[in-house]
Amino acid sequence: MANASEPDELGAPGPPAAATYAKLLLLGLIICVSLAGNLALALLVLKERGLHKAPYYFLLDLCLADAVRAAVCFPFVLVSVRHGSAWTHSLLSCKIVAFLAVLFCFHAAFLLFCISVTRYMAVAHHRFYAKRMSLWTCMAVICMVWTLSVAMAFPPVFDVGTYKFIREEDQCIFEHRYFKANDTLGFMLMLAVLVGATHAVYGKLLLFEYRHRKMKPVQMVPAISQNWTFHGPGATGQAAANWIAGFGRGPLPPTLLGIRQNGHAANRRLLGMEEFKAEKRLGKMFYVITVLFLLLWSPYIVACYWRVFVKACSLPHRYLATAVWMSFAQAAVNPIVCFLLNKELKKGLAARVPCWRTEPPLPREPYCVM
């Protein structure tokens, strides 16, 4: 069990050692990368009209939350590390910083779960997704995520659970004690359930794509009819496919009347091959973000469960310190993943930052002046 201390119970800080300077340098790098990457990504989503879509609204909220976490919570960790793992501020400020740290953790978990559900809907039920996932729907989902996150992080402010400065972690956070004297077990179970449910939804999405990997395209057979009187299963769709392929004769089939008159609305409802590939790429990007969230937070979650269920022995200090700093690094990895895996973000960044080139320039052909 970690030794939790009140801010006024800590002694005078000792002289900074080499490990302290390494921690300061590492955390300063995390703060800079997180602020620069997340703010650049947020500005790109806000300015590029082509990115004003549901998945990028969720990505915008995730990036802003990580940027606020890096700007508000991490500087207090810097100060505590600089003063020899001591909290030099008031008890109220410790509770506020701990509340924000837990809030952003649960916000990321809830939001990644909602994103996984929308990714499944975008591929498996695209007509419903395209019709319902408007800006206001995204705003409602984001507000629901923040409400649930506040509900999970707020009770310890009223001493339902305990927010304290944990010297081994250099931060104010939940004090995880043995479960017989601890009332934070429910919060840790909720976090584990959220992470597990998110991966279960992605597993269902992968299973859906695997089952539909051998779907045959519509047969482009030149079935000709003057009045488009086709019979049998799929006759209307076959007529429309024939017309699109250039085999149509006679009047425009009824299936295509609405598409020709309102092409943009039809494109929003129908999932073509290019749209399907784009949705798959977005799903891949968000799944990588989810896996990194699990990898970077799971050592700290394991440490928390160890404190709750194992009373006989404590965790090694090196393991606990590594787990804490891995959770800090999670705030900086999302923009890196997004810029590496998302072509639309790469193009938007290349358009606004001339020195960022994703593709080599085309060679100029020789010419002569007559």
JSON list of C-alpha atoms in Angstrom, two decimals, residues 49 73 99 211:
[
{"chain": "A", "resi": 49, "resn": "ARG", "atom": "CA", "xyz": [-14.46, 22.11, -43.46]},
{"chain": "A", "resi": 73, "resn": "CYS", "atom": "CA", "xyz": [-2.54, 18.89, -13.97]},
{"chain": "A", "resi": 99, "resn": "PHE", "atom": "CA", "xyz": [-10.58, 15.65, -9.33]},
{"chain": "A", "resi": 211, "resn": "ARG", "atom": "CA", "xyz": [-18.08, -12.24, -42.15]}
]
